[in-house]
Tab-separated table of C-alpha atoms in Angstrom:
chain	number	residue	atom	x	y	z
A	1	MET	CA	-68.775	119.196	2.465
A	2	ALA	CA	-67.953	117.071	5.489
A	3	PHE	CA	-70.084	114.201	6.748
A	4	TYR	CA	-71.139	114.198	10.398
A	5	GLU	CA	-72.043	110.859	11.960
A	6	LEU	CA	-75.155	112.442	13.452
A	7	THR	CA	-78.645	111.022	12.932
A	8	PHE	CA	-81.528	113.333	12.086
A	9	PRO	CA	-83.952	112.859	15.016
A	10	ALA	CA	-86.400	110.041	14.322
A	11	ALA	CA	-89.244	111.993	15.919
A	12	LEU	CA	-88.776	114.665	13.233
A	13	SER	CA	-88.442	112.352	10.238
A	14	GLU	CA	-91.575	110.287	10.878
A	15	GLY	CA	-94.343	111.284	8.497
A	16	MET	CA	-92.086	112.984	5.961
A	17	ARG	CA	-92.921	112.182	2.354
A	18	GLY	CA	-90.460	111.383	-0.377
A	19	GLY	CA	-89.143	108.788	-2.762
A	20	PRO	CA	-86.371	107.716	-5.128
A	21	ARG	CA	-85.531	109.333	-8.441
A	22	PHE	CA	-83.276	108.541	-11.378
A	23	ALA	CA	-81.882	111.212	-13.681
A	24	ALA	CA	-83.114	110.187	-17.112
A	25	THR	CA	-82.929	111.986	-20.447
A	26	ILE	CA	-86.024	111.271	-22.532
A	27	VAL	CA	-86.097	111.997	-26.266
A	28	ARG	CA	-89.099	111.486	-28.512
A	29	THR	CA	-88.410	111.085	-32.191
A	30	ALA	CA	-90.501	112.595	-34.971
A	31	SER	CA	-92.046	109.175	-35.566
A	32	GLY	CA	-93.146	108.926	-31.928
A	33	TYR	CA	-90.588	106.501	-30.562
A	34	ARG	CA	-89.227	107.175	-27.108
A	35	HIS	CA	-85.518	106.842	-26.333
A	36	THR	CA	-84.366	107.010	-22.718
A	37	ASN	CA	-80.874	107.376	-21.312
A	38	VAL	CA	-80.638	106.646	-17.581
A	39	ASN	CA	-77.801	108.865	-16.345
A	40	TRP	CA	-77.548	107.449	-12.816
A	41	ALA	CA	-76.909	103.786	-12.068
A	42	GLN	CA	-78.138	104.390	-8.495
A	43	GLU	CA	-81.196	106.345	-7.456
A	44	LEU	CA	-81.180	109.294	-5.071
A	45	TRP	CA	-83.953	109.890	-2.569
A	46	SER	CA	-85.424	113.159	-1.342
A	47	TRP	CA	-87.901	113.895	1.441
A	48	GLU	CA	-89.930	116.852	2.615
A	49	ALA	CA	-92.233	117.922	5.392
A	50	ASP	CA	-94.630	120.678	4.374
A	51	ALA	CA	-95.727	122.915	7.239
A	52	THR	CA	-95.359	120.240	9.909
A	53	LEU	CA	-96.748	121.456	13.238
A	54	TRP	CA	-94.246	121.114	16.077
A	55	ASP	CA	-94.254	121.955	19.768
A	56	ARG	CA	-91.428	123.800	21.528
A	57	SER	CA	-89.313	120.699	22.257
A	58	LYS	CA	-89.335	119.572	18.615
A	59	ILE	CA	-88.635	123.091	17.358
A	60	GLU	CA	-85.580	123.363	19.612
A	61	GLN	CA	-84.387	119.911	18.573
A	62	ALA	CA	-84.787	120.768	14.873
A	63	LEU	CA	-82.986	124.102	15.202
A	64	ALA	CA	-80.159	122.554	17.220
A	65	PHE	CA	-79.636	119.913	14.531
A	66	PHE	CA	-79.845	122.461	11.682
A	67	ARG	CA	-77.208	124.597	13.408
A	68	ALA	CA	-74.974	121.609	14.203
A	69	VAL	CA	-74.675	120.591	10.537
A	70	GLN	CA	-74.654	124.226	9.352
A	71	GLY	CA	-77.781	123.869	7.240
A	72	PRO	CA	-76.874	122.337	3.870
A	73	GLY	CA	-73.161	122.650	4.646
A	74	ASN	CA	-72.560	119.130	5.961
A	75	GLY	CA	-74.042	115.679	5.547
A	76	PHE	CA	-75.716	113.543	8.193
A	77	ARG	CA	-77.571	110.278	8.710
A	78	PHE	CA	-81.276	110.147	7.850
A	79	ARG	CA	-83.675	107.301	8.685
A	80	ASN	CA	-85.765	106.593	5.596
A	81	TRP	CA	-88.783	104.879	7.119
A	82	LEU	CA	-89.698	103.410	3.720
A	83	ASP	CA	-86.337	101.648	3.340
A	84	TYR	CA	-84.161	101.027	6.394
A	85	GLN	CA	-83.620	97.274	6.782
A	86	VAL	CA	-81.339	94.657	5.265
A	87	ILE	CA	-82.662	91.139	5.890
A	88	GLY	CA	-80.828	87.962	4.864
A	89	GLN	CA	-78.689	89.735	2.290
A	90	THR	CA	-75.879	87.791	0.655
A	91	LEU	CA	-72.676	89.868	0.681
A	92	GLY	CA	-70.525	87.413	-1.215
A	93	THR	CA	-68.889	84.008	-1.179
A	94	GLY	CA	-65.646	83.240	0.591
A	95	ASP	CA	-62.536	82.285	-1.333
A	96	GLY	CA	-60.140	81.727	1.565
A	97	VAL	CA	-58.394	85.054	0.876
A	98	ARG	CA	-60.967	87.836	0.908
A	99	THR	CA	-61.691	89.282	4.349
A	100	ALA	CA	-63.736	92.430	3.522
A	101	PHE	CA	-67.381	92.388	2.378
A	102	GLN	CA	-69.489	95.453	1.592
A	103	ILE	CA	-73.044	95.496	2.950
A	104	VAL	CA	-75.527	95.807	0.098
A	105	LYS	CA	-79.266	95.506	-0.430
A	106	THR	CA	-80.569	93.784	-3.547
A	107	SER	CA	-84.136	94.344	-4.700
A	108	THR	CA	-85.528	91.845	-7.186
A	109	PHE	CA	-88.632	92.012	-9.345
A	110	GLY	CA	-89.064	89.119	-11.733
A	111	ALA	CA	-85.835	88.605	-13.663
A	112	TYR	CA	-84.466	92.073	-12.802
A	113	SER	CA	-82.363	93.034	-9.794
A	114	HIS	CA	-81.011	96.292	-8.447
A	115	THR	CA	-78.232	96.395	-5.847
A	116	ARG	CA	-77.741	99.327	-3.523
A	117	THR	CA	-74.559	99.848	-1.488
A	118	ILE	CA	-75.297	100.343	2.219
A	119	ARG	CA	-72.717	102.760	3.630
A	120	LYS	CA	-74.372	103.746	6.909
A	121	PRO	CA	-75.416	100.663	8.915
A	122	VAL	CA	-76.663	101.435	12.410
A	123	ALA	CA	-74.241	100.515	15.187
A	124	GLY	CA	-75.300	97.474	17.194
A	125	THR	CA	-77.760	96.169	14.574
A	126	VAL	CA	-75.424	94.291	12.219
A	127	ALA	CA	-75.602	90.492	12.375
A	128	VAL	CA	-73.429	88.259	10.195
A	129	SER	CA	-73.616	84.584	9.351
A	130	VAL	CA	-71.366	82.315	7.272
A	131	ASP	CA	-72.999	79.360	5.569
A	132	GLY	CA	-76.040	79.791	7.811
A	133	LEU	CA	-74.057	79.846	11.061
A	134	PRO	CA	-74.334	83.103	13.086
A	135	GLN	CA	-70.935	84.668	13.779
A	136	ALA	CA	-70.851	86.123	17.285
A	137	SER	CA	-67.210	87.166	16.951
A	138	GLY	CA	-64.278	87.137	14.561
A	139	TRP	CA	-65.483	90.108	12.512
A	140	SER	CA	-66.100	93.833	12.779
A	141	VAL	CA	-68.102	96.388	10.830
A	142	ALA	CA	-67.244	99.987	9.956
A	143	THR	CA	-70.519	101.840	10.491
A	144	SER	CA	-69.165	104.797	8.503
A	145	THR	CA	-68.647	102.723	5.333
A	146	GLY	CA	-70.694	99.529	5.696
A	147	VAL	CA	-67.693	97.212	5.227
A	148	VAL	CA	-67.666	93.963	7.229
A	149	THR	CA	-64.121	92.701	7.897
A	150	PHE	CA	-63.339	89.187	9.119
A	151	ASP	CA	-60.311	88.378	11.258
A	152	ALA	CA	-59.780	85.302	9.064
A	153	ALA	CA	-61.072	84.965	5.509
A	154	PRO	CA	-64.181	82.768	5.138
A	155	ALA	CA	-63.328	79.460	3.481
A	156	ALA	CA	-63.904	78.978	-0.236
A	157	GLY	CA	-67.562	78.464	-1.097
A	158	LYS	CA	-68.868	79.759	2.244
A	159	VAL	CA	-71.713	82.283	1.764
A	160	VAL	CA	-71.571	85.473	3.846
A	161	VAL	CA	-74.969	86.910	4.825
A	162	ALA	CA	-75.867	90.040	6.822
A	163	ASP	CA	-78.831	91.689	8.499
A	164	CYS	CA	-78.931	95.273	9.783
A	165	LEU	CA	-80.752	98.556	10.062
A	166	PHE	CA	-79.288	101.423	8.057
A	167	ASP	CA	-79.493	105.159	7.459
A	168	TYR	CA	-79.163	107.208	4.298
A	169	PRO	CA	-76.408	109.817	3.884
A	170	ALA	CA	-78.303	113.093	3.474
A	171	ALA	CA	-78.174	116.878	3.704
A	172	PHE	CA	-80.586	119.783	3.937
A	173	ALA	CA	-81.553	121.062	0.496
A	174	ALA	CA	-81.954	124.751	1.426
A	175	ASP	CA	-79.812	127.390	3.100
A	176	SER	CA	-82.496	128.468	5.553
A	177	ALA	CA	-84.897	126.870	8.009
A	178	ASP	CA	-88.404	127.866	6.879
A	179	LEU	CA	-90.265	128.321	10.173
A	180	THR	CA	-93.721	129.828	10.680
A	181	GLN	CA	-94.611	130.934	14.215
A	182	ASN	CA	-98.211	129.959	15.021
A	183	PHE	CA	-98.375	130.382	18.784
A	184	VAL	CA	-95.853	131.024	21.551
A	185	ASP	CA	-94.707	127.411	21.728
A	186	VAL	CA	-95.975	126.060	18.400
A	187	ALA	CA	-94.475	126.522	14.929
A	188	GLU	CA	-94.497	124.968	11.481
A	189	TRP	CA	-91.351	123.936	9.603
A	190	SER	CA	-91.269	123.264	5.881
A	191	VAL	CA	-88.083	121.288	5.260
A	192	GLN	CA	-86.474	119.438	2.369
A	193	ILE	CA	-83.770	116.815	2.794
A	194	GLU	CA	-81.958	115.027	-0.005
A	195	GLU	CA	-79.739	111.979	-0.223
A	196	ILE	CA	-76.101	112.634	-1.051
A	197	ARG	CA	-73.489	110.396	-2.625
A	198	LEU	CA	-70.362	109.502	-0.629
C-alpha cells in the first residue's frame, strides 16, 4: 500500500460518525475476575456514513477520489472533525544538540496521559515557539511525517511548543463503492473509512 498526500474532501467527511478503538483481549476467570490485555498502545479510529444523500457534484467528487486512491488500495489524509487540532503542545526541551522534534498530541485526564504521534500536519497551519517566543523562521516542518526541524538546535532548557491542524492517515475499508441511485442526480453512498498505521 502506498500513501497519497491527498485529503478526503471535507464536504464529504462532515457528519460521518466514528470513534477510536483499542484491541483488547478480555478474559473472565471462573471466580468472576476480569483480566484485560490491551494489545495496541495507540488507538485506531474508524468512520462511516450510512446512506448519505448526495447531489451530482458530491457523487462525482466521491467517485473521483475513490478511483484516484484505487479504493482500499492506497492511503490518504482524512479530516477527523472530532480530533484535528494541536494547541500549545510541548514537543520537547532543547539540549543544544537536538534539532528534530516530532509533533505529538497529549491528552490528560487526572493523573493519566496518552500521547499520540501526529504524522500528517496540515501545510501552512504549523506554528512553533521556543520558550514562549514565536519562531517565524529558522525551522521547517515535514507535513508527510510531522517532524519539525530547526536550523540550529534550541538551547538547553528551552521548551519547544507547537500548534497545528492535522489529518489522520486513512484508507477505504471496502473494495467497492456502495452507491444507491435515488433520482437522476441524487444518490446515497454508504462508506467506511479506517485509520491506518504508517
